[in-house]
Short mmCIF file of C-alpha atoms and ligand atoms in Angstrom, two decimals:
data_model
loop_
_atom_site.label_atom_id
_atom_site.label_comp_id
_atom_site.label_asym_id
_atom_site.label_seq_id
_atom_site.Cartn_x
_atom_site.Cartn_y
_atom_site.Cartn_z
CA UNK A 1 0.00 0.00 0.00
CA UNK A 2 1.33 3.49 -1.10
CA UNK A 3 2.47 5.59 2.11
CA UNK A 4 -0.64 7.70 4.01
CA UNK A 5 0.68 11.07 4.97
CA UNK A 6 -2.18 12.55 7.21
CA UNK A 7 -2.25 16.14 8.51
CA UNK A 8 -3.39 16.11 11.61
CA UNK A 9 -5.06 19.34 14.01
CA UNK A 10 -5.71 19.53 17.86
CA UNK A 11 -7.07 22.36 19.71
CA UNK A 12 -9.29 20.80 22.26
CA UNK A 13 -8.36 22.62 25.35
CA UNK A 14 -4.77 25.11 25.43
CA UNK A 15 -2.95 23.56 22.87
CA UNK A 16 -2.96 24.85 19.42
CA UNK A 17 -0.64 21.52 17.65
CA UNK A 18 -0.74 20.55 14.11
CA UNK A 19 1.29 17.31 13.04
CA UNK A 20 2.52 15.42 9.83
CA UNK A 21 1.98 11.78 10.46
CA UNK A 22 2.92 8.75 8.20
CA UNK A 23 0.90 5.62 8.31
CA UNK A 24 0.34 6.38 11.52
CA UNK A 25 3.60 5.77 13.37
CA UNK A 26 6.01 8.08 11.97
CA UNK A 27 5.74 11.42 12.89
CA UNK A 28 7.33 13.83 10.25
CA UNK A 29 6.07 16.96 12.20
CA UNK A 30 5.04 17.51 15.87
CA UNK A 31 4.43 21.30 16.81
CA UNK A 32 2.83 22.55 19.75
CA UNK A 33 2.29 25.79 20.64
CA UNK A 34 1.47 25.97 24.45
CA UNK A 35 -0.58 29.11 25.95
CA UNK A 36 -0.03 27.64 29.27
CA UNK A 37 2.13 30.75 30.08
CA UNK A 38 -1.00 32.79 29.71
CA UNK A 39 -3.60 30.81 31.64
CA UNK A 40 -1.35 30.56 34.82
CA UNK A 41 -2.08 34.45 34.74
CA UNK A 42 -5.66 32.85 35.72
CA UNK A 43 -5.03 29.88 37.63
CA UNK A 44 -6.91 27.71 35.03
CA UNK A 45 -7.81 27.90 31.14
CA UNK A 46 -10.41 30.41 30.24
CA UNK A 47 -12.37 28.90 27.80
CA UNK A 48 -12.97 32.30 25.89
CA UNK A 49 -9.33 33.23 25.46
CA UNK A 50 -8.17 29.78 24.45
CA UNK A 51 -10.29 29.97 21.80
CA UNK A 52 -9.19 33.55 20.57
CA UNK A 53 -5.60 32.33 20.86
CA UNK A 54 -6.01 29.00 18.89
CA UNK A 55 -7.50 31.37 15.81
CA UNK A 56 -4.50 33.75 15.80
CA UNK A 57 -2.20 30.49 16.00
CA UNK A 58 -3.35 27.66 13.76
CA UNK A 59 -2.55 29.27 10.51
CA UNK A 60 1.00 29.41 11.40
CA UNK A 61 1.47 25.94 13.42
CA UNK A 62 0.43 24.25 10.23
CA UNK A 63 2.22 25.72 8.12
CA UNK A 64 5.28 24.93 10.27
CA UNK A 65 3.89 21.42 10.93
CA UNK A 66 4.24 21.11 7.05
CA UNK A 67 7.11 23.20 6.58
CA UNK A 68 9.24 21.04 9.27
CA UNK A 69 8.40 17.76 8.02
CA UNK A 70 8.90 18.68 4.04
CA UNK A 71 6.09 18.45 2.72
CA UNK A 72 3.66 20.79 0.74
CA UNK A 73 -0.21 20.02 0.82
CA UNK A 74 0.08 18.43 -2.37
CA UNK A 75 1.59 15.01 -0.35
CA UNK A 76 -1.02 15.04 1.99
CA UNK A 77 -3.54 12.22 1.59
CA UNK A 78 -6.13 13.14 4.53
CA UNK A 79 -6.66 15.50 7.37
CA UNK A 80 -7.55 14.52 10.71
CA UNK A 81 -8.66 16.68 13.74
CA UNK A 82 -9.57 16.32 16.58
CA UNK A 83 -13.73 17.20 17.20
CA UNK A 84 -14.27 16.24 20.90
CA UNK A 85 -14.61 16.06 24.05
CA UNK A 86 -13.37 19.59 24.96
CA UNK A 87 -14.23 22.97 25.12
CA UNK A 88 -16.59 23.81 22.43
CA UNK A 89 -15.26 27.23 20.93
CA UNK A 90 -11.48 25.98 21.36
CA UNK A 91 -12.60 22.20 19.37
CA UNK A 92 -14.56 24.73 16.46
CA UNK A 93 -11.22 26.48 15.57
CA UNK A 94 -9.59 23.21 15.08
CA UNK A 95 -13.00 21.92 13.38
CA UNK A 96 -12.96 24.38 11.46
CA UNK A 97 -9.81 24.58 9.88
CA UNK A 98 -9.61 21.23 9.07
CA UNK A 99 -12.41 21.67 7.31
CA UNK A 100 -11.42 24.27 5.52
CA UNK A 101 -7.89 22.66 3.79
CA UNK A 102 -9.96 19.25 2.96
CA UNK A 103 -12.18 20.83 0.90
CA UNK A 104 -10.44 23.05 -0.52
CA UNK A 105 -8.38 20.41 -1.37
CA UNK A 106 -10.20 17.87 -2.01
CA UNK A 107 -8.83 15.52 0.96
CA UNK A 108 -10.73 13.02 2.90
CA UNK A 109 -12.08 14.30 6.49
CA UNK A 110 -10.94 11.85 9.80
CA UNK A 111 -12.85 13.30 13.01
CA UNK A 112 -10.80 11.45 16.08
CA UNK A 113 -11.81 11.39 19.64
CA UNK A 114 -9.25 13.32 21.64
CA UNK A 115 -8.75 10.30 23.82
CA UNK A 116 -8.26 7.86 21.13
CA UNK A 117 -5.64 10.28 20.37
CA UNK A 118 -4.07 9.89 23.98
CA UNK A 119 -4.28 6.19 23.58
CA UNK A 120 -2.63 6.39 20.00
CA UNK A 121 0.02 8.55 21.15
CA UNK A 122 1.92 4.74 22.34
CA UNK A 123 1.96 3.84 18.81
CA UNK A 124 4.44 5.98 17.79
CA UNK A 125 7.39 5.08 19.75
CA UNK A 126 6.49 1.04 20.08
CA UNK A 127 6.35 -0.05 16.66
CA UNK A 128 5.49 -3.25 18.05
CA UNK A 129 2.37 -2.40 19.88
CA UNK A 130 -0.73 -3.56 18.28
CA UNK A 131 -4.19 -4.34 20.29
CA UNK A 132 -5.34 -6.10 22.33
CA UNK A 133 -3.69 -4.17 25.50
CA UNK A 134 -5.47 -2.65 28.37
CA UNK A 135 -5.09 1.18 28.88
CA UNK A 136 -5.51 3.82 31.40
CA UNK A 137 -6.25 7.10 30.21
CA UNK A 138 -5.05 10.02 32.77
CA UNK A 139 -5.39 13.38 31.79
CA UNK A 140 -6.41 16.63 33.01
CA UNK A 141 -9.87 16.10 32.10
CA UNK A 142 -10.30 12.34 31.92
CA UNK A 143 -9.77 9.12 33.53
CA UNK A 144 -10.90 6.03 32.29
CA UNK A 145 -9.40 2.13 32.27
CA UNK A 146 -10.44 0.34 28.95
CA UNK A 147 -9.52 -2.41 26.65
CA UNK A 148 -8.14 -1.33 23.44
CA UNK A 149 -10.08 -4.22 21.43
CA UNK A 150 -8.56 -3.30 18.11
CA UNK A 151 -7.20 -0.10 16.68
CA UNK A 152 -10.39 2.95 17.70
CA UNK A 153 -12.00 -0.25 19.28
CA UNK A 154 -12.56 0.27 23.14
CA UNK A 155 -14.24 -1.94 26.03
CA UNK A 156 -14.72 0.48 28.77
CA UNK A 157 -14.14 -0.90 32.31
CA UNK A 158 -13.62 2.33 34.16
CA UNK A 159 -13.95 5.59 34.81
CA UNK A 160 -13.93 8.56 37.50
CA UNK A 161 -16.87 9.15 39.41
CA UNK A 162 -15.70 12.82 40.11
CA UNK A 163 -12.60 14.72 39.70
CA UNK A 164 -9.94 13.82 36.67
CA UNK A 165 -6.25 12.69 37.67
CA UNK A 166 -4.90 15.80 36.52
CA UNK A 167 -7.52 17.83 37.77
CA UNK A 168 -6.67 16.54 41.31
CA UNK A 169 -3.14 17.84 40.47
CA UNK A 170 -4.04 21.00 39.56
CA UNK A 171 -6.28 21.77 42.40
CA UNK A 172 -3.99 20.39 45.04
CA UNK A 173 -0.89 22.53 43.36
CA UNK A 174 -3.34 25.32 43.66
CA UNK A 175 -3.99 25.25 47.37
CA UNK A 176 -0.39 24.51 48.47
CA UNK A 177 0.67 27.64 46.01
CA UNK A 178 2.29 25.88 43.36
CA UNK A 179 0.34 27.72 40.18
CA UNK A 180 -1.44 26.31 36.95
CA UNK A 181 -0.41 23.27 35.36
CA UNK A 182 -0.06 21.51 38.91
CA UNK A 183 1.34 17.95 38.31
CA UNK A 184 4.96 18.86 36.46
CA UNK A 185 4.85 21.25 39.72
CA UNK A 186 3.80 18.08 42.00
CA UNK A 187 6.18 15.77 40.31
CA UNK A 188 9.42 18.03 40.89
CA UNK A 189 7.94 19.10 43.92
CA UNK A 190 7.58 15.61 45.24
CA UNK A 191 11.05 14.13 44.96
CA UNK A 192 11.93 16.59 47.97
CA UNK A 193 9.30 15.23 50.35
CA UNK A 194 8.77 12.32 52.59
CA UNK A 195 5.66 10.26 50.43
CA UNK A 196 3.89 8.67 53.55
CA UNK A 197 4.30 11.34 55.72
CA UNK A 198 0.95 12.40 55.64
CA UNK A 199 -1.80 9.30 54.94
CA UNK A 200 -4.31 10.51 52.93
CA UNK A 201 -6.72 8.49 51.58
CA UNK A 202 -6.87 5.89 48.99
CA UNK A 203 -10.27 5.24 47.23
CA UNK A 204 -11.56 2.22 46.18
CA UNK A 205 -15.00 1.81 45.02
CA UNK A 206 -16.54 -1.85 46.16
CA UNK A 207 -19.42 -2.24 44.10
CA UNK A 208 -17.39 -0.98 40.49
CA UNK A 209 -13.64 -1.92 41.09
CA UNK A 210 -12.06 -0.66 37.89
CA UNK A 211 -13.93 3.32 38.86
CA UNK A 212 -11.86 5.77 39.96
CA UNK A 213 -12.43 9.02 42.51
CA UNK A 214 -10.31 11.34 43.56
CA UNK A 215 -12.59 14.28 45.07
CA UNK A 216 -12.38 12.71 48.73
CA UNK A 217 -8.28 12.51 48.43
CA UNK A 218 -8.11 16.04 46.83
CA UNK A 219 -10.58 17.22 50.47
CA UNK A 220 -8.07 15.53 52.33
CA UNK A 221 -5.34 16.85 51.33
CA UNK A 222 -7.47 21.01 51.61
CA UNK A 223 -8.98 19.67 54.87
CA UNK A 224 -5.23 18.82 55.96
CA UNK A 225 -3.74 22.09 54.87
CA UNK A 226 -6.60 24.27 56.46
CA UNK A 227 -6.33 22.28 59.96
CA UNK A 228 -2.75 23.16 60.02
CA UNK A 229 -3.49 26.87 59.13
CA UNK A 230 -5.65 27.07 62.51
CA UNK A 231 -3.70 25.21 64.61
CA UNK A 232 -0.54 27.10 63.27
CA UNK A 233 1.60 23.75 62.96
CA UNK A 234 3.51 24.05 59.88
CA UNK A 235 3.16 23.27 56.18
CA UNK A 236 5.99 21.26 54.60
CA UNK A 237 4.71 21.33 51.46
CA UNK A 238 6.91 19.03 49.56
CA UNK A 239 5.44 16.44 52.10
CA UNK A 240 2.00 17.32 50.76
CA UNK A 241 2.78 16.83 47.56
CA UNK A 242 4.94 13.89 47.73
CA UNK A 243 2.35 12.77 49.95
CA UNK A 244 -0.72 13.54 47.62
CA UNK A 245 0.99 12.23 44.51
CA UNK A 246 1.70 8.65 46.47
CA UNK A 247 -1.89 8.23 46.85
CA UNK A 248 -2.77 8.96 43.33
CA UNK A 249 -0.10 7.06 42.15
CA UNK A 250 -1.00 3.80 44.65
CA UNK A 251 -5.04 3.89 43.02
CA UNK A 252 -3.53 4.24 39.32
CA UNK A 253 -1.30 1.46 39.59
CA UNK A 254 -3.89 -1.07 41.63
CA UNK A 255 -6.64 -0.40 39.56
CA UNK A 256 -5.32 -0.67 36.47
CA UNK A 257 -3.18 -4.12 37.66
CA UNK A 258 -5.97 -5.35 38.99
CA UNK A 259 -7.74 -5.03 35.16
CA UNK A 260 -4.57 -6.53 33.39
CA UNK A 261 -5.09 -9.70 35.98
CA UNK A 262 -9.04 -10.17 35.72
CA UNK A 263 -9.12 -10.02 32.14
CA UNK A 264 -5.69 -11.88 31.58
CA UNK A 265 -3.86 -8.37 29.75
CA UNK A 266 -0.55 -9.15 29.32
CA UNK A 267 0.53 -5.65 27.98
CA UNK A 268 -0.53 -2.47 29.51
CA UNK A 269 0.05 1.29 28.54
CA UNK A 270 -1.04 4.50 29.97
CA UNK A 271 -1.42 7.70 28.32
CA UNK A 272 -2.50 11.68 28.62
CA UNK A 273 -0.96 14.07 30.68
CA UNK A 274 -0.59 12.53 33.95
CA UNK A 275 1.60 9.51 32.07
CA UNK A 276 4.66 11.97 32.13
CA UNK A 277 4.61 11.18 36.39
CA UNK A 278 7.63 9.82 36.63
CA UNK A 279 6.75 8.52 40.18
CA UNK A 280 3.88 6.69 37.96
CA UNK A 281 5.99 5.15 35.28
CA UNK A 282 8.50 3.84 37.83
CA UNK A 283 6.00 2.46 40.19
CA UNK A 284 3.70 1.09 36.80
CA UNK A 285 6.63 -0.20 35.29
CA UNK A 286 8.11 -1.75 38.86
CA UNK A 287 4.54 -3.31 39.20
CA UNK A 288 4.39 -4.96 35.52
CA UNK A 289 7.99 -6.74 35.56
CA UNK A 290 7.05 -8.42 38.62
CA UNK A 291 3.84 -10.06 36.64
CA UNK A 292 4.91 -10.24 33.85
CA UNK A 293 3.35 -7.68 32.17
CA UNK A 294 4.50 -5.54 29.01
CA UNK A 295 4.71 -1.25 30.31
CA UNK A 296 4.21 1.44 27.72
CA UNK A 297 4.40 4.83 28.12
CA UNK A 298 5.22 7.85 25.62
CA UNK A 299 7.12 10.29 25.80
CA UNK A 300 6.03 13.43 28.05
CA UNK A 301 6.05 14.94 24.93
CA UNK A 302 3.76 12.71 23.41
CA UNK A 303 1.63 12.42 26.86
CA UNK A 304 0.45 15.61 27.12
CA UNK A 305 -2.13 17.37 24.25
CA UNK A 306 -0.54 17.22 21.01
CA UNK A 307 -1.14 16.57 17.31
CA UNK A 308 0.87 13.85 16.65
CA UNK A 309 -1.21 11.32 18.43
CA UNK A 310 -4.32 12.99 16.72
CA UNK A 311 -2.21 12.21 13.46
CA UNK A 312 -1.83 8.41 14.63
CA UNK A 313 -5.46 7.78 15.45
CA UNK A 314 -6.36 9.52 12.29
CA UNK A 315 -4.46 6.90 10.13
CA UNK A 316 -6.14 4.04 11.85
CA UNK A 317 -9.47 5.50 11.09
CA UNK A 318 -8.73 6.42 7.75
CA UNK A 319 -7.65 2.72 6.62
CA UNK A 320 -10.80 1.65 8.43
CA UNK A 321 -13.04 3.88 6.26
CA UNK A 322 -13.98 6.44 8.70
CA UNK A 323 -14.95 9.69 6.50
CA UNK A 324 -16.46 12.88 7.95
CA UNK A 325 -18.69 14.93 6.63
CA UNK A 326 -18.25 19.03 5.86
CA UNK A 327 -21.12 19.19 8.45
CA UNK A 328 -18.19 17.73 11.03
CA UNK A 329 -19.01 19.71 14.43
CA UNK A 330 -17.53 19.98 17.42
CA UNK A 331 -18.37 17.60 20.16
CA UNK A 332 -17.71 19.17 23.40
CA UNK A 333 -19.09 15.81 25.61
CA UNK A 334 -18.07 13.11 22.87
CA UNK A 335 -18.20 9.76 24.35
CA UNK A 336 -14.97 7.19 23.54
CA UNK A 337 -16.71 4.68 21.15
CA UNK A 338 -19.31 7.17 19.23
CA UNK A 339 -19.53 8.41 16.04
O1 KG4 J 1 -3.62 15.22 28.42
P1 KG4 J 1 -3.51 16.63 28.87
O2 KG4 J 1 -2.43 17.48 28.25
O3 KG4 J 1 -4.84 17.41 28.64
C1 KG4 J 1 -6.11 16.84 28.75
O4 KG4 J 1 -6.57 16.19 27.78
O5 KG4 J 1 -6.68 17.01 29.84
O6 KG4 J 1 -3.34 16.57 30.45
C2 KG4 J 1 -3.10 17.71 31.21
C3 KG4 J 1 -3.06 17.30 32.67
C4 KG4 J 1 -3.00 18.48 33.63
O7 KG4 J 1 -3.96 18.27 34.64
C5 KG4 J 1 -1.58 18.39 34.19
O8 KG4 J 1 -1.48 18.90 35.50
C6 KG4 J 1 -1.31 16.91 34.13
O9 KG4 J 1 -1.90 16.48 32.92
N1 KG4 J 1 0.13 16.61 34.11
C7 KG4 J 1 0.76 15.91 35.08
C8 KG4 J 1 2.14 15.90 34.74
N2 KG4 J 1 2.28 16.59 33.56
C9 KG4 J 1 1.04 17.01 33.20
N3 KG4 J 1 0.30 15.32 36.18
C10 KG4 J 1 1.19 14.70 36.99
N4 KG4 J 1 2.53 14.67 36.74
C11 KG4 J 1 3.05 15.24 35.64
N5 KG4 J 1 4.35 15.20 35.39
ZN1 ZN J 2 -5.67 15.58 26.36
#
């Protein structure tokens, strides 16, 4: 089969990323341009200005997506972009655009689901990787534990019942002062701190083992900080962190080990944002050699939003026959698995 070059867009939250992706593993071009710098300003991403900035930047991140990997439009063979979940006006821009090159191009459409991006994102650097493997998804605005069936094919086992992984992160860097994106803060932060020093809570849900929650950890950790305010006993907050991140870390790596052992998984990757932990990896990857299992992670590069894994999910659906439409809208509350 002649080589698939796909063009792929994301702009789902405060990323603006366009990507040249070959047959869906070799990534040509990867840029990202980050306005993380102007949301810490905030605390959080304001929807309205992530959408204003993703108009005044995707002109030029594509053409530098094409421009650094060689090639003009003319070599394309499809774009793909991603149309939900996410925040509506940031997903239109993205939408939009793509929408705009295929036609007037004349290129096949790929809508992708910005989590079967995440999960695609291990495809690039494992060559070897092909489905079945279990997954866990942990990103600032998801977390979920499925079974990648086959390529865009997922059995969903799990998922939070409240707060995201990253989320957590964010609001606990928040309240010990750490600023906005909190888990790079809470990783580096971390590896200067005692990790049981505090026991906060780990949550396991009885009735629906493979759920996730994180709310009641993330009070803990506020209802811990504010005691010690009143009582005037003093914050070490690298302990806190180190602390916090332990007890995420702990519920990632049982839940998801206890999915690879009830349905007999024998390889296991993570992706999204969170995935860069390296507390995480180690303790994931520590857990899987001692059963056995096959651990794969991207790159923190590749973990965190990006177009690249957009690109790789987009190849998979394009040799499947997945077309969209130039009605394509954006999804903001996409479910993994829909059309
Ligand atoms: O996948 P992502 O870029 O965006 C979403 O789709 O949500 O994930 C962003 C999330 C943020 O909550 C951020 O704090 C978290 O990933 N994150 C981390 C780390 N790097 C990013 N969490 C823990 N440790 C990290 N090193
Ligand atoms: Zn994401």
């Amino acid at each position: 089969m002649k080589d698939v070059k796909i063009l792929a867009i994301e702009s789902s939250c405060d990323e603006t990323a366009a990507a040249v992706v070959e047959n869906g593993r070799k990534v040509l071009s990867n840029v990202i341009s980050s306005q993380i710098a102007l949301h810490t300003l905030y605390g959080g991403v304001v929807p309205e200005i992530a959408s204003r900035k993703h108009i005044e930047k995707i002109n030029q991140v594509i053409r530098e997506a094409l421009d650094q990997a060689g090639v003009t439009l003319d070599e394309i063979d499809a774009v793909g972009v991603t149309y939900g979940p996410g925040l509506v006006g940031a997903l239109l821009v993205g939408v939009a655009e793509a929408k705009a090159i295929a036609y007037a191009r004349g290129l096949p459409l790929v809508g992708v689901h910005h989590i079967e991006g995440h999960v695609s994102a291990n495809y690039i650097e494992h060559p070897e990787l092909e489905p079945p493997f279990l997954c866990e998804i942990i990103s600032g605005g998801h977390t979920h534990l499925v079974i990648v069936k086959d390529y865009g094919e997922f059995e969903i086992l799990g998922r939070t019942r409240d707060d995201a992984a990253g989320e957590a992160f964010d609001k606990v860097a928040r309240a010990i002062g750490l600023g906005y994106p909190g888990g790079p803060k809470i990783d580096k932060l971390s590896k200067e701190g005692n990790p049981y020093a505090i026991p906060f809570p780990r949550a396991h849900i009885e009735e629906s083992p493979y759920d996730f929650s994180f709310s009641g950890l993330k009070s803990a950790v506020l209802n811990y900080l504010n005691k010690c305010r009143m009582t005037g006993k003093p914050i070490v907050e690298a302990d806190v962190a180190a602390s916090f991140q332990q007890a995420v870390v702990d519920v990632l790596v049982d839940t998801a080990l206890r999915g690879a052992e009830d349905f007999h998984m024998k390889k296991l990757a993570i992706a999204g944002g969170v995935a860069s932990n390296q507390t995480l990896r180690l303790a994931m990857e520590t857990a899987c050699r001692e059963r056995g299992i096959r651990f794969y992670h991207p790159s923190p590069i590749l973990c965190t939003d990006n177009a690249a894994m957009i690109g790789a999910a987009a190849y998979y659906e394009y040799i499947k026959g997945t077309r969209h439409g130039w009605d394509l809208n954006a999804v903001p509350n996409l479910k993994l698995g829909e059309r």
